[in-house]
């Protein structure tokens, strides 16, 4: 089990769970937003990666960020 997710991991999860293909820049945007939330709580972050536990806890905001992204058909 990984503790941190990188761009490739996020893209794979989004495709598998939401049926949407996102660009690397969109995956980086998700990482940046989640890391900003963690930094506001004074939690140490790693640039270009996000805690898997926090990513899973914030699925609601991730779904909001994916609005407008078309599903793969």
mmCIF file with all atom_site columns, N, CA and C in Angstrom:
data_model
loop_
_atom_site.group_PDB
_atom_site.id
_atom_site.type_symbol
_atom_site.label_atom_id
_atom_site.label_alt_id
_atom_site.label_comp_id
_atom_site.label_asym_id
_atom_site.label_entity_id
_atom_site.label_seq_id
_atom_site.pdbx_PDB_ins_code
_atom_site.Cartn_x
_atom_site.Cartn_y
_atom_site.Cartn_z
_atom_site.occupancy
_atom_site.B_iso_or_equiv
_atom_site.pdbx_formal_charge
_atom_site.auth_seq_id
_atom_site.auth_comp_id
_atom_site.auth_asym_id
_atom_site.auth_atom_id
_atom_site.pdbx_PDB_model_num
ATOM 1   N N  . UNK A 1 1  ? 0.842   -1.182 0.000   1.00 0.00 ? 1  UNK A N  1
ATOM 2   C CA . UNK A 1 1  ? 0.000   0.000  0.000   1.00 0.00 ? 1  UNK A CA 1
ATOM 3   C C  . UNK A 1 1  ? 0.886   1.244  0.000   1.00 0.00 ? 1  UNK A C  1
ATOM 4   N N  . UNK A 1 2  ? 0.580   2.151  -0.903  1.00 0.00 ? 2  UNK A N  1
ATOM 5   C CA . UNK A 1 2  ? 1.317   3.402  -0.957  1.00 0.00 ? 2  UNK A CA 1
ATOM 6   C C  . UNK A 1 2  ? 0.771   4.342  0.101   1.00 0.00 ? 2  UNK A C  1
ATOM 7   N N  . UNK A 1 3  ? 1.632   5.204  0.591   1.00 0.00 ? 3  UNK A N  1
ATOM 8   C CA . UNK A 1 3  ? 1.181   6.215  1.540   1.00 0.00 ? 3  UNK A CA 1
ATOM 9   C C  . UNK A 1 3  ? 0.934   7.544  0.848   1.00 0.00 ? 3  UNK A C  1
ATOM 10  N N  . UNK A 1 4  ? 1.601   7.755  -0.286  1.00 0.00 ? 4  UNK A N  1
ATOM 11  C CA . UNK A 1 4  ? 1.439   8.997  -1.035  1.00 0.00 ? 4  UNK A CA 1
ATOM 12  C C  . UNK A 1 4  ? 1.108   8.684  -2.485  1.00 0.00 ? 4  UNK A C  1
ATOM 13  N N  . UNK A 1 5  ? 0.224   9.476  -3.044  1.00 0.00 ? 5  UNK A N  1
ATOM 14  C CA . UNK A 1 5  ? -0.181  9.314  -4.437  1.00 0.00 ? 5  UNK A CA 1
ATOM 15  C C  . UNK A 1 5  ? 0.470   10.398 -5.278  1.00 0.00 ? 5  UNK A C  1
ATOM 16  N N  . UNK A 1 6  ? 0.958   10.004 -6.432  1.00 0.00 ? 6  UNK A N  1
ATOM 17  C CA . UNK A 1 6  ? 1.534   10.956 -7.378  1.00 0.00 ? 6  UNK A CA 1
ATOM 18  C C  . UNK A 1 6  ? 0.573   11.116 -8.551  1.00 0.00 ? 6  UNK A C  1
ATOM 19  N N  . UNK A 1 7  ? 0.955   11.933 -9.512  1.00 0.00 ? 7  UNK A N  1
ATOM 20  C CA . UNK A 1 7  ? 0.087   12.256 -10.644 1.00 0.00 ? 7  UNK A CA 1
ATOM 21  C C  . UNK A 1 7  ? -0.429  10.995 -11.342 1.00 0.00 ? 7  UNK A C  1
ATOM 22  N N  . UNK A 1 8  ? 0.454   10.076 -11.644 1.00 0.00 ? 8  UNK A N  1
ATOM 23  C CA . UNK A 1 8  ? 0.060   8.846  -12.342 1.00 0.00 ? 8  UNK A CA 1
ATOM 24  C C  . UNK A 1 8  ? -0.999  8.091  -11.544 1.00 0.00 ? 8  UNK A C  1
ATOM 25  N N  . UNK A 1 9  ? -0.802  7.997  -10.237 1.00 0.00 ? 9  UNK A N  1
ATOM 26  C CA . UNK A 1 9  ? -1.753  7.289  -9.376  1.00 0.00 ? 9  UNK A CA 1
ATOM 27  C C  . UNK A 1 9  ? -3.120  7.970  -9.392  1.00 0.00 ? 9  UNK A C  1
ATOM 28  N N  . UNK A 1 10 ? -3.117  9.289  -9.302  1.00 0.00 ? 10 UNK A N  1
ATOM 29  C CA . UNK A 1 10 ? -4.375  10.046 -9.275  1.00 0.00 ? 10 UNK A CA 1
ATOM 30  C C  . UNK A 1 10 ? -5.119  9.862  -10.591 1.00 0.00 ? 10 UNK A C  1
ATOM 31  N N  . UNK A 1 11 ? -4.397  9.935  -11.701 1.00 0.00 ? 11 UNK A N  1
ATOM 32  C CA . UNK A 1 11 ? -5.031  9.751  -13.004 1.00 0.00 ? 11 UNK A CA 1
ATOM 33  C C  . UNK A 1 11 ? -5.668  8.364  -13.108 1.00 0.00 ? 11 UNK A C  1
ATOM 34  N N  . UNK A 1 12 ? -4.990  7.338  -12.610 1.00 0.00 ? 12 UNK A N  1
ATOM 35  C CA . UNK A 1 12 ? -5.518  5.972  -12.654 1.00 0.00 ? 12 UNK A CA 1
ATOM 36  C C  . UNK A 1 12 ? -6.758  5.825  -11.769 1.00 0.00 ? 12 UNK A C  1
ATOM 37  N N  . UNK A 1 13 ? -6.726  6.409  -10.581 1.00 0.00 ? 13 UNK A N  1
ATOM 38  C CA . UNK A 1 13 ? -7.862  6.322  -9.662  1.00 0.00 ? 13 UNK A CA 1
ATOM 39  C C  . UNK A 1 13 ? -9.080  7.030  -10.249 1.00 0.00 ? 13 UNK A C  1
ATOM 40  N N  . UNK A 1 14 ? -8.875  8.219  -10.801 1.00 0.00 ? 14 UNK A N  1
ATOM 41  C CA . UNK A 1 14 ? -9.984  8.986  -11.385 1.00 0.00 ? 14 UNK A CA 1
ATOM 42  C C  . UNK A 1 14 ? -10.611 8.198  -12.536 1.00 0.00 ? 14 UNK A C  1
ATOM 43  N N  . UNK A 1 15 ? -9.776  7.601  -13.372 1.00 0.00 ? 15 UNK A N  1
ATOM 44  C CA . UNK A 1 15 ? -10.286 6.817  -14.491 1.00 0.00 ? 15 UNK A CA 1
ATOM 45  C C  . UNK A 1 15 ? -11.077 5.609  -13.988 1.00 0.00 ? 15 UNK A C  1
ATOM 46  N N  . UNK A 1 16 ? -10.529 4.917  -13.004 1.00 0.00 ? 16 UNK A N  1
ATOM 47  C CA . UNK A 1 16 ? -11.168 3.705  -12.483 1.00 0.00 ? 16 UNK A CA 1
ATOM 48  C C  . UNK A 1 16 ? -12.461 4.020  -11.728 1.00 0.00 ? 16 UNK A C  1
ATOM 49  N N  . UNK A 1 17 ? -12.443 5.018  -10.861 1.00 0.00 ? 17 UNK A N  1
ATOM 50  C CA . UNK A 1 17 ? -13.586 5.285  -9.988  1.00 0.00 ? 17 UNK A CA 1
ATOM 51  C C  . UNK A 1 17 ? -14.634 6.206  -10.596 1.00 0.00 ? 17 UNK A C  1
ATOM 52  N N  . UNK A 1 18 ? -14.199 7.120  -11.466 1.00 0.00 ? 18 UNK A N  1
ATOM 53  C CA . UNK A 1 18 ? -15.134 8.099  -12.028 1.00 0.00 ? 18 UNK A CA 1
ATOM 54  C C  . UNK A 1 18 ? -15.351 7.915  -13.530 1.00 0.00 ? 18 UNK A C  1
ATOM 55  N N  . UNK A 1 19 ? -14.554 7.053  -14.152 1.00 0.00 ? 19 UNK A N  1
ATOM 56  C CA . UNK A 1 19 ? -14.678 6.835  -15.590 1.00 0.00 ? 19 UNK A CA 1
ATOM 57  C C  . UNK A 1 19 ? -14.263 8.035  -16.415 1.00 0.00 ? 19 UNK A C  1
ATOM 58  N N  . UNK A 1 20 ? -13.407 8.881  -15.834 1.00 0.00 ? 20 UNK A N  1
ATOM 59  C CA . UNK A 1 20 ? -12.971 10.096 -16.521 1.00 0.00 ? 20 UNK A CA 1
ATOM 60  C C  . UNK A 1 20 ? -11.456 10.094 -16.676 1.00 0.00 ? 20 UNK A C  1
ATOM 61  N N  . UNK A 1 21 ? -11.013 10.535 -17.834 1.00 0.00 ? 21 UNK A N  1
ATOM 62  C CA . UNK A 1 21 ? -9.584  10.659 -18.093 1.00 0.00 ? 21 UNK A CA 1
ATOM 63  C C  . UNK A 1 21 ? -9.197  12.120 -17.897 1.00 0.00 ? 21 UNK A C  1
ATOM 64  N N  . UNK A 1 22 ? -8.217  12.366 -17.034 1.00 0.00 ? 22 UNK A N  1
ATOM 65  C CA . UNK A 1 22 ? -7.795  13.739 -16.775 1.00 0.00 ? 22 UNK A CA 1
ATOM 66  C C  . UNK A 1 22 ? -6.349  13.928 -17.217 1.00 0.00 ? 22 UNK A C  1
ATOM 67  N N  . UNK A 1 23 ? -6.009  15.160 -17.475 1.00 0.00 ? 23 UNK A N  1
ATOM 68  C CA . UNK A 1 23 ? -4.639  15.496 -17.869 1.00 0.00 ? 23 UNK A CA 1
ATOM 69  C C  . UNK A 1 23 ? -3.738  15.503 -16.633 1.00 0.00 ? 23 UNK A C  1
ATOM 70  N N  . UNK A 1 24 ? -2.456  15.479 -16.890 1.00 0.00 ? 24 UNK A N  1
ATOM 71  C CA . UNK A 1 24 ? -1.497  15.571 -15.785 1.00 0.00 ? 24 UNK A CA 1
ATOM 72  C C  . UNK A 1 24 ? -1.646  16.897 -15.055 1.00 0.00 ? 24 UNK A C  1
ATOM 73  N N  . UNK A 1 25 ? -1.922  17.969 -15.797 1.00 0.00 ? 25 UNK A N  1
ATOM 74  C CA . UNK A 1 25 ? -2.067  19.275 -15.142 1.00 0.00 ? 25 UNK A CA 1
ATOM 75  C C  . UNK A 1 25 ? -3.283  19.300 -14.220 1.00 0.00 ? 25 UNK A C  1
ATOM 76  N N  . UNK A 1 26 ? -4.363  18.611 -14.584 1.00 0.00 ? 26 UNK A N  1
ATOM 77  C CA . UNK A 1 26 ? -5.544  18.527 -13.716 1.00 0.00 ? 26 UNK A CA 1
ATOM 78  C C  . UNK A 1 26 ? -5.208  17.714 -12.461 1.00 0.00 ? 26 UNK A C  1
ATOM 79  N N  . UNK A 1 27 ? -4.439  16.653 -12.619 1.00 0.00 ? 27 UNK A N  1
ATOM 80  C CA . UNK A 1 27 ? -4.030  15.848 -11.469 1.00 0.00 ? 27 UNK A CA 1
ATOM 81  C C  . UNK A 1 27 ? -3.147  16.675 -10.532 1.00 0.00 ? 27 UNK A C  1
ATOM 82  N N  . UNK A 1 28 ? -2.225  17.473 -11.102 1.00 0.00 ? 28 UNK A N  1
ATOM 83  C CA . UNK A 1 28 ? -1.395  18.361 -10.281 1.00 0.00 ? 28 UNK A CA 1
ATOM 84  C C  . UNK A 1 28 ? -2.252  19.390 -9.560  1.00 0.00 ? 28 UNK A C  1
ATOM 85  N N  . UNK A 1 29 ? -3.291  19.883 -10.228 1.00 0.00 ? 29 UNK A N  1
ATOM 86  C CA . UNK A 1 29 ? -4.197  20.849 -9.596  1.00 0.00 ? 29 UNK A CA 1
ATOM 87  C C  . UNK A 1 29 ? -4.878  20.227 -8.372  1.00 0.00 ? 29 UNK A C  1
ATOM 88  N N  . UNK A 1 30 ? -5.323  18.989 -8.511  1.00 0.00 ? 30 UNK A N  1
ATOM 89  C CA . UNK A 1 30 ? -5.951  18.285 -7.388  1.00 0.00 ? 30 UNK A CA 1
ATOM 90  C C  . UNK A 1 30 ? -4.956  18.148 -6.244  1.00 0.00 ? 30 UNK A C  1
ATOM 91  N N  . UNK A 1 31 ? -3.729  17.757 -6.562  1.00 0.00 ? 31 UNK A N  1
ATOM 92  C CA . UNK A 1 31 ? -2.692  17.614 -5.535  1.00 0.00 ? 31 UNK A CA 1
ATOM 93  C C  . UNK A 1 31 ? -2.441  18.949 -4.845  1.00 0.00 ? 31 UNK A C  1
ATOM 94  N N  . UNK A 1 32 ? -2.312  20.021 -5.624  1.00 0.00 ? 32 UNK A N  1
ATOM 95  C CA . UNK A 1 32 ? -2.055  21.350 -5.042  1.00 0.00 ? 32 UNK A CA 1
ATOM 96  C C  . UNK A 1 32 ? -3.171  21.772 -4.097  1.00 0.00 ? 32 UNK A C  1
ATOM 97  N N  . UNK A 1 33 ? -4.408  21.579 -4.514  1.00 0.00 ? 33 UNK A N  1
ATOM 98  C CA . UNK A 1 33 ? -5.544  21.980 -3.677  1.00 0.00 ? 33 UNK A CA 1
ATOM 99  C C  . UNK A 1 33 ? -5.563  21.194 -2.371  1.00 0.00 ? 33 UNK A C  1
ATOM 100 N N  . UNK A 1 34 ? -5.391  19.889 -2.465  1.00 0.00 ? 34 UNK A N  1
ATOM 101 C CA . UNK A 1 34 ? -5.408  19.065 -1.252  1.00 0.00 ? 34 UNK A CA 1
ATOM 102 C C  . UNK A 1 34 ? -4.228  19.407 -0.342  1.00 0.00 ? 34 UNK A C  1
ATOM 103 N N  . UNK A 1 35 ? -3.054  19.641 -0.934  1.00 0.00 ? 35 UNK A N  1
ATOM 104 C CA . UNK A 1 35 ? -1.891  19.997 -0.122  1.00 0.00 ? 35 UNK A CA 1
ATOM 105 C C  . UNK A 1 35 ? -2.058  21.362 0.542   1.00 0.00 ? 35 UNK A C  1
ATOM 106 N N  . UNK A 1 36 ? -2.710  22.297 -0.142  1.00 0.00 ? 36 UNK A N  1
ATOM 107 C CA . UNK A 1 36 ? -2.981  23.603 0.478   1.00 0.00 ? 36 UNK A CA 1
ATOM 108 C C  . UNK A 1 36 ? -3.869  23.440 1.710   1.00 0.00 ? 36 UNK A C  1
ATOM 109 N N  . UNK A 1 37 ? -4.867  22.577 1.599   1.00 0.00 ? 37 UNK A N  1
ATOM 110 C CA . UNK A 1 37 ? -5.734  22.311 2.748   1.00 0.00 ? 37 UNK A CA 1
ATOM 111 C C  . UNK A 1 37 ? -4.917  21.756 3.918   1.00 0.00 ? 37 UNK A C  1
ATOM 112 N N  . UNK A 1 38 ? -4.012  20.837 3.613   1.00 0.00 ? 38 UNK A N  1
ATOM 113 C CA . UNK A 1 38 ? -3.179  20.248 4.664   1.00 0.00 ? 38 UNK A CA 1
ATOM 114 C C  . UNK A 1 38 ? -2.237  21.281 5.269   1.00 0.00 ? 38 UNK A C  1
ATOM 115 N N  . UNK A 1 39 ? -1.654  22.129 4.426   1.00 0.00 ? 39 UNK A N  1
ATOM 116 C CA . UNK A 1 39 ? -0.739  23.164 4.917   1.00 0.00 ? 39 UNK A CA 1
ATOM 117 C C  . UNK A 1 39 ? -1.455  24.149 5.833   1.00 0.00 ? 39 UNK A C  1
ATOM 118 N N  . UNK A 1 40 ? -2.721  24.444 5.532   1.00 0.00 ? 40 UNK A N  1
ATOM 119 C CA . UNK A 1 40 ? -3.504  25.334 6.396   1.00 0.00 ? 40 UNK A CA 1
ATOM 120 C C  . UNK A 1 40 ? -3.707  24.731 7.784   1.00 0.00 ? 40 UNK A C  1
ATOM 121 N N  . UNK A 1 41 ? -3.604  23.412 7.862   1.00 0.00 ? 41 UNK A N  1
ATOM 122 C CA . UNK A 1 41 ? -3.723  22.708 9.143   1.00 0.00 ? 41 UNK A CA 1
ATOM 123 C C  . UNK A 1 41 ? -2.344  22.436 9.749   1.00 0.00 ? 41 UNK A C  1
ATOM 124 N N  . UNK A 1 42 ? -1.318  23.078 9.174   1.00 0.00 ? 42 UNK A N  1
ATOM 125 C CA . UNK A 1 42 ? 0.077   22.911 9.614   1.00 0.00 ? 42 UNK A CA 1
ATOM 126 C C  . UNK A 1 42 ? 0.567   21.470 9.510   1.00 0.00 ? 42 UNK A C  1
ATOM 127 N N  . UNK A 1 43 ? 0.132   20.793 8.463   1.00 0.00 ? 43 UNK A N  1
ATOM 128 C CA . UNK A 1 43 ? 0.575   19.426 8.205   1.00 0.00 ? 43 UNK A CA 1
ATOM 129 C C  . UNK A 1 43 ? 1.594   19.473 7.070   1.00 0.00 ? 43 UNK A C  1
ATOM 130 N N  . UNK A 1 44 ? 2.707   18.817 7.266   1.00 0.00 ? 44 UNK A N  1
ATOM 131 C CA . UNK A 1 44 ? 3.779   18.779 6.277   1.00 0.00 ? 44 UNK A CA 1
ATOM 132 C C  . UNK A 1 44 ? 3.303   18.078 5.004   1.00 0.00 ? 44 UNK A C  1
ATOM 133 N N  . UNK A 1 45 ? 3.626   18.645 3.859   1.00 0.00 ? 45 UNK A N  1
ATOM 134 C CA . UNK A 1 45 ? 3.233   18.059 2.576   1.00 0.00 ? 45 UNK A CA 1
ATOM 135 C C  . UNK A 1 45 ? 4.459   17.812 1.715   1.00 0.00 ? 45 UNK A C  1
ATOM 136 N N  . UNK A 1 46 ? 4.263   17.019 0.680   1.00 0.00 ? 46 UNK A N  1
ATOM 137 C CA . UNK A 1 46 ? 5.316   16.727 -0.287  1.00 0.00 ? 46 UNK A CA 1
ATOM 138 C C  . UNK A 1 46 ? 4.854   17.261 -1.633  1.00 0.00 ? 46 UNK A C  1
ATOM 139 N N  . UNK A 1 47 ? 5.651   18.118 -2.243  1.00 0.00 ? 47 UNK A N  1
ATOM 140 C CA . UNK A 1 47 ? 5.290   18.692 -3.542  1.00 0.00 ? 47 UNK A CA 1
ATOM 141 C C  . UNK A 1 47 ? 5.152   17.569 -4.571  1.00 0.00 ? 47 UNK A C  1
ATOM 142 N N  . UNK A 1 48 ? 4.046   17.596 -5.303  1.00 0.00 ? 48 UNK A N  1
ATOM 143 C CA . UNK A 1 48 ? 3.826   16.606 -6.357  1.00 0.00 ? 48 UNK A CA 1
ATOM 144 C C  . UNK A 1 48 ? 3.235   15.301 -5.875  1.00 0.00 ? 48 UNK A C  1
ATOM 145 N N  . UNK A 1 49 ? 2.863   15.240 -4.597  1.00 0.00 ? 49 UNK A N  1
ATOM 146 C CA . UNK A 1 49 ? 2.261   14.025 -4.044  1.00 0.00 ? 49 UNK A CA 1
ATOM 147 C C  . UNK A 1 49 ? 1.292   14.420 -2.938  1.00 0.00 ? 49 UNK A C  1
ATOM 148 N N  . UNK A 1 50 ? 0.314   13.560 -2.707  1.00 0.00 ? 50 UNK A N  1
ATOM 149 C CA . UNK A 1 50 ? -0.658  13.820 -1.651  1.00 0.00 ? 50 UNK A CA 1
ATOM 150 C C  . UNK A 1 50 ? -0.882  12.526 -0.867  1.00 0.00 ? 50 UNK A C  1
ATOM 151 N N  . UNK A 1 51 ? -1.164  12.680 0.395   1.00 0.00 ? 51 UNK A N  1
ATOM 152 C CA . UNK A 1 51 ? -1.439  11.534 1.252   1.00 0.00 ? 51 UNK A CA 1
ATOM 153 C C  . UNK A 1 51 ? -2.623  10.741 0.701   1.00 0.00 ? 51 UNK A C  1
ATOM 154 N N  . UNK A 1 52 ? -2.452  9.436  0.575   1.00 0.00 ? 52 UNK A N  1
ATOM 155 C CA . UNK A 1 52 ? -3.543  8.587  0.085   1.00 0.00 ? 52 UNK A CA 1
ATOM 156 C C  . UNK A 1 52 ? -4.741  8.658  1.029   1.00 0.00 ? 52 UNK A C  1
ATOM 157 N N  . UNK A 1 53 ? -4.475  8.687  2.306   1.00 0.00 ? 53 UNK A N  1
ATOM 158 C CA . UNK A 1 53 ? -5.546  8.757  3.303   1.00 0.00 ? 53 UNK A CA 1
ATOM 159 C C  . UNK A 1 53 ? -6.345  10.052 3.136   1.00 0.00 ? 53 UNK A C  1
ATOM 160 N N  . UNK A 1 54 ? -5.659  11.167 2.942   1.00 0.00 ? 54 UNK A N  1
ATOM 161 C CA . UNK A 1 54 ? -6.348  12.451 2.789   1.00 0.00 ? 54 UNK A CA 1
ATOM 162 C C  . UNK A 1 54 ? -7.089  12.510 1.456   1.00 0.00 ? 54 UNK A C  1
ATOM 163 N N  . UNK A 1 55 ? -6.483  11.982 0.411   1.00 0.00 ? 55 UNK A N  1
ATOM 164 C CA . UNK A 1 55 ? -7.140  11.933 -0.900  1.00 0.00 ? 55 UNK A CA 1
ATOM 165 C C  . UNK A 1 55 ? -8.468  11.191 -0.789  1.00 0.00 ? 55 UNK A C  1
ATOM 166 N N  . UNK A 1 56 ? -8.454  10.049 -0.136  1.00 0.00 ? 56 UNK A N  1
ATOM 167 C CA . UNK A 1 56 ? -9.675  9.258  0.015   1.00 0.00 ? 56 UNK A CA 1
ATOM 168 C C  . UNK A 1 56 ? -10.709 9.961  0.886   1.00 0.00 ? 56 UNK A C  1
ATOM 169 N N  . UNK A 1 57 ? -10.253 10.719 1.864   1.00 0.00 ? 57 UNK A N  1
ATOM 170 C CA . UNK A 1 57 ? -11.172 11.438 2.748   1.00 0.00 ? 57 UNK A CA 1
ATOM 171 C C  . UNK A 1 57 ? -11.828 12.627 2.045   1.00 0.00 ? 57 UNK A C  1
ATOM 172 N N  . UNK A 1 58 ? -11.229 13.115 0.978   1.00 0.00 ? 58 UNK A N  1
ATOM 173 C CA . UNK A 1 58 ? -11.718 14.323 0.297   1.00 0.00 ? 58 UNK A CA 1
ATOM 174 C C  . UNK A 1 58 ? -12.348 14.014 -1.064  1.00 0.00 ? 58 UNK A C  1
ATOM 175 N N  . UNK A 1 59 ? -12.945 12.864 -1.201  1.00 0.00 ? 59 UNK A N  1
ATOM 176 C CA . UNK A 1 59 ? -13.557 12.469 -2.479  1.00 0.00 ? 59 UNK A CA 1
ATOM 177 C C  . UNK A 1 59 ? -14.630 13.459 -2.930  1.00 0.00 ? 59 UNK A C  1
ATOM 178 N N  . UNK A 1 60 ? -15.315 14.094 -1.982  1.00 0.00 ? 60 UNK A N  1
ATOM 179 C CA . UNK A 1 60 ? -16.386 15.031 -2.335  1.00 0.00 ? 60 UNK A CA 1
ATOM 180 C C  . UNK A 1 60 ? -15.821 16.233 -3.105  1.00 0.00 ? 60 UNK A C  1
ATOM 181 N N  . UNK A 1 61 ? -14.728 16.800 -2.620  1.00 0.00 ? 61 UNK A N  1
ATOM 182 C CA . UNK A 1 61 ? -14.135 17.949 -3.316  1.00 0.00 ? 61 UNK A CA 1
ATOM 183 C C  . UNK A 1 61 ? -13.536 17.518 -4.651  1.00 0.00 ? 61 UNK A C  1
ATOM 184 N N  . UNK A 1 62 ? -13.026 16.314 -4.713  1.00 0.00 ? 62 UNK A N  1
ATOM 185 C CA . UNK A 1 62 ? -12.466 15.813 -5.968  1.00 0.00 ? 62 UNK A CA 1
ATOM 186 C C  . UNK A 1 62 ? -13.575 15.689 -7.011  1.00 0.00 ? 62 UNK A C  1
ATOM 187 N N  . UNK A 1 63 ? -14.734 15.199 -6.595  1.00 0.00 ? 63 UNK A N  1
ATOM 188 C CA . UNK A 1 63 ? -15.876 15.098 -7.511  1.00 0.00 ? 63 UNK A CA 1
ATOM 189 C C  . UNK A 1 63 ? -16.267 16.478 -8.034  1.00 0.00 ? 63 UNK A C  1
ATOM 190 N N  . UNK A 1 64 ? -16.206 17.489 -7.178  1.00 0.00 ? 64 UNK A N  1
ATOM 191 C CA . UNK A 1 64 ? -16.524 18.854 -7.604  1.00 0.00 ? 64 UNK A CA 1
ATOM 192 C C  . UNK A 1 64 ? -15.499 19.360 -8.618  1.00 0.00 ? 64 UNK A C  1
ATOM 193 N N  . UNK A 1 65 ? -14.245 19.032 -8.410  1.00 0.00 ? 65 UNK A N  1
ATOM 194 C CA . UNK A 1 65 ? -13.194 19.469 -9.332  1.00 0.00 ? 65 UNK A CA 1
ATOM 195 C C  . UNK A 1 65 ? -13.321 18.798 -10.702 1.00 0.00 ? 65 UNK A C  1
ATOM 196 N N  . UNK A 1 66 ? -13.989 17.647 -10.732 1.00 0.00 ? 66 UNK A N  1
ATOM 197 C CA . UNK A 1 66 ? -14.122 16.901 -11.982 1.00 0.00 ? 66 UNK A CA 1
ATOM 198 C C  . UNK A 1 66 ? -15.357 17.294 -12.784 1.00 0.00 ? 66 UNK A C  1
ATOM 199 N N  . UNK A 1 67 ? -16.178 18.177 -12.239 1.00 0.00 ? 67 UNK A N  1
ATOM 200 C CA . UNK A 1 67 ? -17.351 18.627 -12.996 1.00 0.00 ? 67 UNK A CA 1
ATOM 201 C C  . UNK A 1 67 ? -16.867 19.283 -14.279 1.00 0.00 ? 67 UNK A C  1
ATOM 202 N N  . UNK A 1 68 ? -17.510 18.942 -15.366 1.00 0.00 ? 68 UNK A N  1
ATOM 203 C CA . UNK A 1 68 ? -17.108 19.485 -16.658 1.00 0.00 ? 68 UNK A CA 1
ATOM 204 C C  . UNK A 1 68 ? -16.118 18.602 -17.397 1.00 0.00 ? 68 UNK A C  1
ATOM 205 N N  . UNK A 1 69 ? -15.526 17.631 -16.690 1.00 0.00 ? 69 UNK A N  1
ATOM 206 C CA . UNK A 1 69 ? -14.633 16.678 -17.352 1.00 0.00 ? 69 UNK A CA 1
ATOM 207 C C  . UNK A 1 69 ? -15.515 15.567 -17.908 1.00 0.00 ? 69 UNK A C  1
ATOM 208 N N  . UNK A 1 70 ? -15.397 15.315 -19.201 1.00 0.00 ? 70 UNK A N  1
ATOM 209 C CA . UNK A 1 70 ? -16.251 14.315 -19.846 1.00 0.00 ? 70 UNK A CA 1
ATOM 210 C C  . UNK A 1 70 ? -15.825 12.908 -19.476 1.00 0.00 ? 70 UNK A C  1
ATOM 211 N N  . UNK A 1 71 ? -16.833 12.031 -19.403 1.00 0.00 ? 71 UNK A N  1
ATOM 212 C CA . UNK A 1 71 ? -16.556 10.618 -19.156 1.00 0.00 ? 71 UNK A CA 1
ATOM 213 C C  . UNK A 1 71 ? -15.966 9.982  -20.405 1.00 0.00 ? 71 UNK A C  1
ATOM 214 N N  . UNK A 1 72 ? -15.119 8.993  -20.182 1.00 0.00 ? 72 UNK A N  1
ATOM 215 C CA . UNK A 1 72 ? -14.595 8.210  -21.306 1.00 0.00 ? 72 UNK A CA 1
ATOM 216 C C  . UNK A 1 72 ? -15.702 7.306  -21.807 1.00 0.00 ? 72 UNK A C  1
ATOM 217 N N  . UNK A 1 73 ? -15.772 7.170  -23.098 1.00 0.00 ? 73 UNK A N  1
ATOM 218 C CA . UNK A 1 73 ? -16.829 6.313  -23.654 1.00 0.00 ? 73 UNK A CA 1
ATOM 219 C C  . UNK A 1 73 ? -16.237 5.236  -24.509 1.00 0.00 ? 73 UNK A C  1
#
